[in-house]
Tab-separated table of C-alpha atoms in Angstrom:
chain	number	residue	atom	x	y	z
A	6	LYS	CA	-20.557	-3.731	5.918
A	7	ALA	CA	-20.183	-4.339	9.568
A	8	GLY	CA	-18.841	-1.483	11.771
A	9	VAL	CA	-16.031	-1.366	14.140
A	10	THR	CA	-16.506	-3.920	16.970
A	11	GLN	CA	-14.899	-3.730	20.484
A	12	THR	CA	-14.890	-6.305	23.179
A	13	PRO	CA	-15.647	-6.332	26.006
A	14	ARG	CA	-17.998	-3.433	26.326
A	15	TYR	CA	-17.596	-3.172	30.070
A	16	LEU	CA	-14.841	-4.134	32.417
A	17	ILE	CA	-14.101	-3.853	36.126
A	18	LYS	CA	-10.621	-4.301	37.448
A	19	THR	CA	-8.677	-3.535	40.515
A	20	ARG	CA	-5.517	-1.522	40.841
A	21	GLY	CA	-2.392	-3.340	39.863
A	22	GLN	CA	-4.056	-5.645	37.500
A	23	GLN	CA	-3.668	-5.631	33.724
A	24	VAL	CA	-6.259	-5.564	31.048
A	25	THR	CA	-6.479	-6.399	27.291
A	26	LEU	CA	-9.141	-4.873	25.084
A	27	SER	CA	-9.874	-5.980	21.525
A	28	CYS	CA	-10.955	-4.162	18.472
A	29	SER	CA	-12.006	-5.506	15.001
A	30	PRO	CA	-11.934	-2.858	12.340
A	31	ILE	CA	-14.201	-2.406	9.328
A	32	SER	CA	-13.391	-4.957	6.601
A	33	GLY	CA	-10.738	-3.606	4.348
A	34	HIS	CA	-9.471	-1.076	6.817
A	35	ARG	CA	-5.778	-1.457	7.637
A	36	SER	CA	-5.460	1.307	10.152
A	37	VAL	CA	-6.532	0.960	13.718
A	38	SER	CA	-6.150	3.867	16.298
A	39	TRP	CA	-6.997	3.881	19.945
A	40	TYR	CA	-8.158	6.772	22.072
A	41	GLN	CA	-8.965	7.324	25.723
A	42	GLN	CA	-11.965	9.415	26.749
A	43	THR	CA	-12.000	10.870	30.313
A	44	PRO	CA	-14.150	13.658	31.858
A	45	GLY	CA	-10.978	15.601	32.664
A	46	GLN	CA	-8.782	15.073	29.613
A	47	GLY	CA	-11.294	14.564	26.852
A	48	LEU	CA	-10.595	12.398	23.815
A	49	GLN	CA	-6.835	11.650	23.659
A	50	PHE	CA	-4.897	9.680	21.126
A	51	LEU	CA	-3.090	6.621	22.344
A	52	PHE	CA	-1.561	5.009	19.358
A	53	GLU	CA	-2.183	3.920	15.746
A	54	TYR	CA	-1.263	0.563	14.080
A	55	PHE	CA	-0.995	0.010	10.376
A	56	SER	CA	0.201	-3.229	8.718
A	57	GLU	CA	1.064	-4.680	12.158
A	58	THR	CA	3.287	-1.742	12.944
A	59	GLN	CA	2.935	1.094	15.398
A	60	ARG	CA	2.902	4.188	13.167
A	61	ASN	CA	2.026	6.941	15.557
A	62	LYS	CA	2.034	7.251	19.337
A	63	GLY	CA	0.537	9.618	21.869
A	64	ASN	CA	1.755	10.857	25.150
A	65	PHE	CA	0.863	7.921	27.368
A	66	PRO	CA	3.253	5.956	29.644
A	67	GLY	CA	4.742	2.679	28.683
A	68	ARG	CA	2.013	0.720	30.557
A	69	PHE	CA	-0.088	1.274	27.649
A	70	SER	CA	0.815	-0.953	24.739
A	71	GLY	CA	-0.834	-2.431	21.605
A	72	ARG	CA	-0.467	-4.606	18.748
A	73	GLN	CA	-2.066	-5.498	15.406
A	74	PHE	CA	-2.480	-8.811	13.822
A	75	SER	CA	-2.192	-9.827	10.204
A	76	ASN	CA	-6.103	-9.494	9.834
A	77	SER	CA	-5.957	-5.922	11.002
A	78	ARG	CA	-7.471	-6.754	14.381
A	79	SER	CA	-5.882	-4.931	17.247
A	80	GLU	CA	-5.440	-5.301	20.907
A	81	MET	CA	-4.365	-2.888	23.541
A	82	ASN	CA	-3.060	-3.783	26.850
A	83	VAL	CA	-2.728	-1.621	30.064
A	84	SER	CA	-0.522	-3.096	32.764
A	85	THR	CA	-0.378	-2.207	36.434
A	86	LEU	CA	-3.750	-0.483	36.354
A	87	GLU	CA	-4.226	2.823	38.190
A	88	LEU	CA	-7.403	4.472	39.336
A	89	GLY	CA	-6.849	7.140	36.716
A	90	ASP	CA	-7.056	4.591	33.940
A	91	SER	CA	-10.720	4.363	34.385
A	92	ALA	CA	-12.063	5.749	31.077
A	93	LEU	CA	-13.894	4.923	27.873
A	94	TYR	CA	-11.406	3.348	25.454
A	95	LEU	CA	-12.266	3.859	21.853
A	96	CYS	CA	-10.955	2.161	18.745
A	97	ALA	CA	-11.258	3.785	15.362
A	98	SER	CA	-10.396	2.174	11.883
A	99	SER	CA	-9.663	3.736	8.535
A	100	LEU	CA	-8.045	2.820	5.214
A	101	GLY	CA	-4.632	4.049	6.419
A	102	GLN	CA	-3.765	6.203	3.408
A	103	GLY	CA	-3.237	9.316	5.286
A	104	SER	CA	-5.413	11.647	7.233
A	105	GLU	CA	-8.873	10.459	6.493
A	106	THR	CA	-12.124	9.730	8.129
A	107	GLN	CA	-11.788	7.369	11.084
A	108	TYR	CA	-14.780	5.299	12.142
A	109	PHE	CA	-15.224	4.537	15.765
A	110	GLY	CA	-16.375	1.504	17.572
A	111	PRO	CA	-18.786	1.680	20.532
A	112	GLY	CA	-15.903	1.683	23.084
A	113	THR	CA	-14.969	-0.321	26.116
A	114	ARG	CA	-15.892	1.186	29.477
A	115	LEU	CA	-13.086	0.342	31.985
A	116	LEU	CA	-13.581	0.911	35.734
A	117	VAL	CA	-10.516	0.437	38.001
A	118	LEU	CA	-11.328	0.036	41.623
P	10	ASP	CA	-1.040	22.832	24.899
P	11	GLN	CA	-4.588	22.421	23.488
P	12	GLN	CA	-4.227	22.626	19.725
P	13	VAL	CA	-7.919	22.323	18.997
P	14	LYS	CA	-10.429	24.220	21.106
P	15	GLN	CA	-14.178	24.399	21.291
P	16	ASN	CA	-14.818	27.509	23.499
P	17	SER	CA	-18.432	26.906	23.949
P	18	PRO	CA	-19.158	23.922	26.252
P	19	SER	CA	-22.801	23.998	25.681
P	20	LEU	CA	-25.343	25.289	23.287
P	21	SER	CA	-29.282	25.351	23.473
P	22	VAL	CA	-31.296	25.931	20.393
P	23	GLN	CA	-34.996	25.716	19.476
P	24	GLU	CA	-36.148	22.826	17.117
P	25	GLY	CA	-36.200	24.155	13.484
P	26	ARG	CA	-33.529	26.791	14.119
P	27	ILE	CA	-29.902	26.860	13.081
P	28	SER	CA	-27.195	25.359	15.465
P	29	ILE	CA	-23.765	26.836	14.967
P	30	LEU	CA	-20.717	25.164	16.537
P	31	ASN	CA	-17.297	26.703	16.584
P	32	CYS	CA	-13.872	25.366	16.637
P	33	ASP	CA	-10.328	26.898	16.672
P	34	TYR	CA	-6.990	25.341	16.066
P	35	THR	CA	-3.460	26.610	16.525
P	36	ASN	CA	-1.374	24.029	14.611
P	37	SER	CA	-0.954	25.368	10.982
P	38	MET	CA	0.059	21.891	9.839
P	39	PHE	CA	-3.537	20.628	10.302
P	40	ASP	CA	-5.130	20.328	7.008
P	41	TYR	CA	-8.085	17.995	7.389
P	42	PHE	CA	-10.855	18.555	9.745
P	43	LEU	CA	-13.775	16.449	10.930
P	44	TRP	CA	-16.867	16.770	13.079
P	45	TYR	CA	-18.129	13.933	15.262
P	46	LYS	CA	-21.385	13.533	17.121
P	47	LYS	CA	-21.381	11.544	20.365
P	48	TYR	CA	-23.980	10.133	22.703
P	49	PRO	CA	-22.981	9.026	26.247
P	50	ALA	CA	-21.209	5.737	26.497
P	51	GLU	CA	-21.125	5.259	22.703
P	52	GLY	CA	-18.456	5.848	20.203
P	53	PRO	CA	-18.346	9.011	18.097
P	54	THR	CA	-20.255	9.056	14.833
P	55	PHE	CA	-18.718	10.750	11.813
P	56	LEU	CA	-20.817	13.601	10.528
P	57	ILE	CA	-18.850	15.636	7.988
P	58	SER	CA	-15.218	16.600	7.032
P	59	ILE	CA	-13.369	19.195	5.125
P	60	SER	CA	-9.917	19.462	3.674
P	61	SER	CA	-7.846	22.749	3.640
P	62	ILE	CA	-8.264	23.071	-0.103
P	63	LYS	CA	-11.889	23.823	0.522
P	64	ASP	CA	-13.746	26.574	2.481
P	65	LYS	CA	-17.033	24.875	2.618
P	66	ASN	CA	-18.546	21.418	2.552
P	67	GLU	CA	-22.206	20.485	2.775
P	68	ASP	CA	-24.137	17.266	3.414
P	69	GLY	CA	-27.668	17.446	3.969
P	70	ARG	CA	-28.508	19.515	7.039
P	71	PHE	CA	-24.829	19.762	7.996
P	72	THR	CA	-22.357	22.402	6.508
P	73	VAL	CA	-18.804	22.876	7.643
P	74	PHE	CA	-17.058	26.184	6.976
P	75	LEU	CA	-13.263	26.526	7.152
P	76	ASN	CA	-11.416	29.786	7.539
P	77	LYS	CA	-7.761	29.000	7.261
P	78	SER	CA	-6.414	32.454	7.855
P	79	ALA	CA	-8.217	32.600	11.093
P	80	LYS	CA	-7.655	29.042	11.855
P	81	HIS	CA	-11.283	28.565	12.589
P	82	LEU	CA	-14.004	26.197	11.457
P	83	SER	CA	-17.694	26.009	12.205
P	84	LEU	CA	-20.481	23.419	11.857
P	85	HIS	CA	-23.921	24.548	10.975
P	86	ILE	CA	-26.979	22.292	11.477
P	87	VAL	CA	-30.134	23.581	9.760
P	88	PRO	CA	-32.825	22.762	10.744
P	89	SER	CA	-31.932	21.491	14.175
P	90	GLN	CA	-33.882	18.434	15.287
P	91	PRO	CA	-34.435	16.989	18.858
P	92	GLY	CA	-32.304	13.971	17.804
P	93	ASP	CA	-29.403	16.235	17.173
P	94	SER	CA	-29.039	16.637	21.054
P	95	ALA	CA	-25.537	15.212	21.720
P	96	VAL	CA	-21.920	16.353	22.221
P	97	TYR	CA	-20.169	17.430	19.203
P	98	PHE	CA	-16.479	17.015	18.608
P	99	CYS	CA	-14.294	18.903	16.249
P	100	ALA	CA	-11.096	16.980	15.224
P	101	ALA	CA	-8.115	17.825	13.126
P	102	SER	CA	-5.277	15.824	11.504
P	103	ARG	CA	-2.682	16.146	8.842
P	104	MET	CA	-3.200	14.831	5.285
P	105	ILE	CA	0.155	13.154	4.830
P	106	LYS	CA	0.516	9.476	4.731
P	107	ALA	CA	3.724	9.425	6.755
P	108	ALA	CA	2.077	11.326	9.497
P	109	GLY	CA	-0.296	8.421	10.086
P	110	ASN	CA	-3.815	8.694	11.501
P	111	LYS	CA	-3.870	10.831	14.534
P	112	LEU	CA	-6.887	12.941	15.341
P	113	THR	CA	-6.519	15.839	17.810
P	114	PHE	CA	-9.880	16.523	19.271
P	115	GLY	CA	-11.431	19.548	20.799
P	116	GLY	CA	-13.148	19.484	24.177
P	117	GLY	CA	-16.717	19.121	22.692
P	118	THR	CA	-19.884	21.179	22.697
P	119	ARG	CA	-22.942	19.838	24.253
P	120	VAL	CA	-25.967	20.703	22.096
P	121	LEU	CA	-29.555	20.561	23.394
P	122	VAL	CA	-32.327	21.011	20.954
P	123	LYS	CA	-35.620	22.031	22.622
P	124	PRO	CA	-38.919	20.861	20.946
C-alpha cells in the first residue's frame, strides 16, 4: 500500500501571497489531519477532515483553511502569508473511527520571505 | 497550556544499552497514546501505541509503559542501535469517535545513540 503523499515538498513564497498544499491519504483512510511544525511551537494540530467535513479544528487564525474531496484527498490553504508561517506542514491519514494511529506524509517545507 | 510534556530535550546512550524516554500529560481525558520517531525534514514515523486499558505494550525492541495514576508514560528501546538516533515524540488523543482525530504532541526528545 502506498503511504501518505504530499505535494509539493518544498515551496518558497513571499509575504502576502497565498499557498495551497495537497495531501493524498493511504488508500481506504477517510480521515486527513494537518499539522504545523515549527522550532518554537513544535507540532501543532491545524484541523481534521472526515467525509469531506471539518471534524476538528486547532487554534489557528482563519487564514488557514482546508477542504477534503470525495476521494479523501485534502488540500490546505494559507492566505496572506506571514513570515511566521514558515514551517513544515504535515498531513496524516487514518481510518477515521476515533482516536487511532495516524500515518504521516513526508511534509511540505514552506519558506515565506 | 502544554498538555503533553517531554521534559528531557535530549538523551545520549551507548549502542546496545537501554534508552528510556519519558512523557507526562495533564488532560485526564486522553486515553490513547502514541510514540513517533522523526528525522529532520521528514514526517513522523509511527513506532508504538497504547490505550488506557493497558499498562504495557511491546513490539520488538520497543516497549511502552503507561501509569495512568501518575499520568506518565515511557518508551523503552532495548537494545539501542545507531539507527535509532532521531527525535522521538509522544502524542496523546481521546478514543471517542465524536472527538475526531486530534493528536496533541509533546516537545520531543532528541536521542543520540553512540557506537
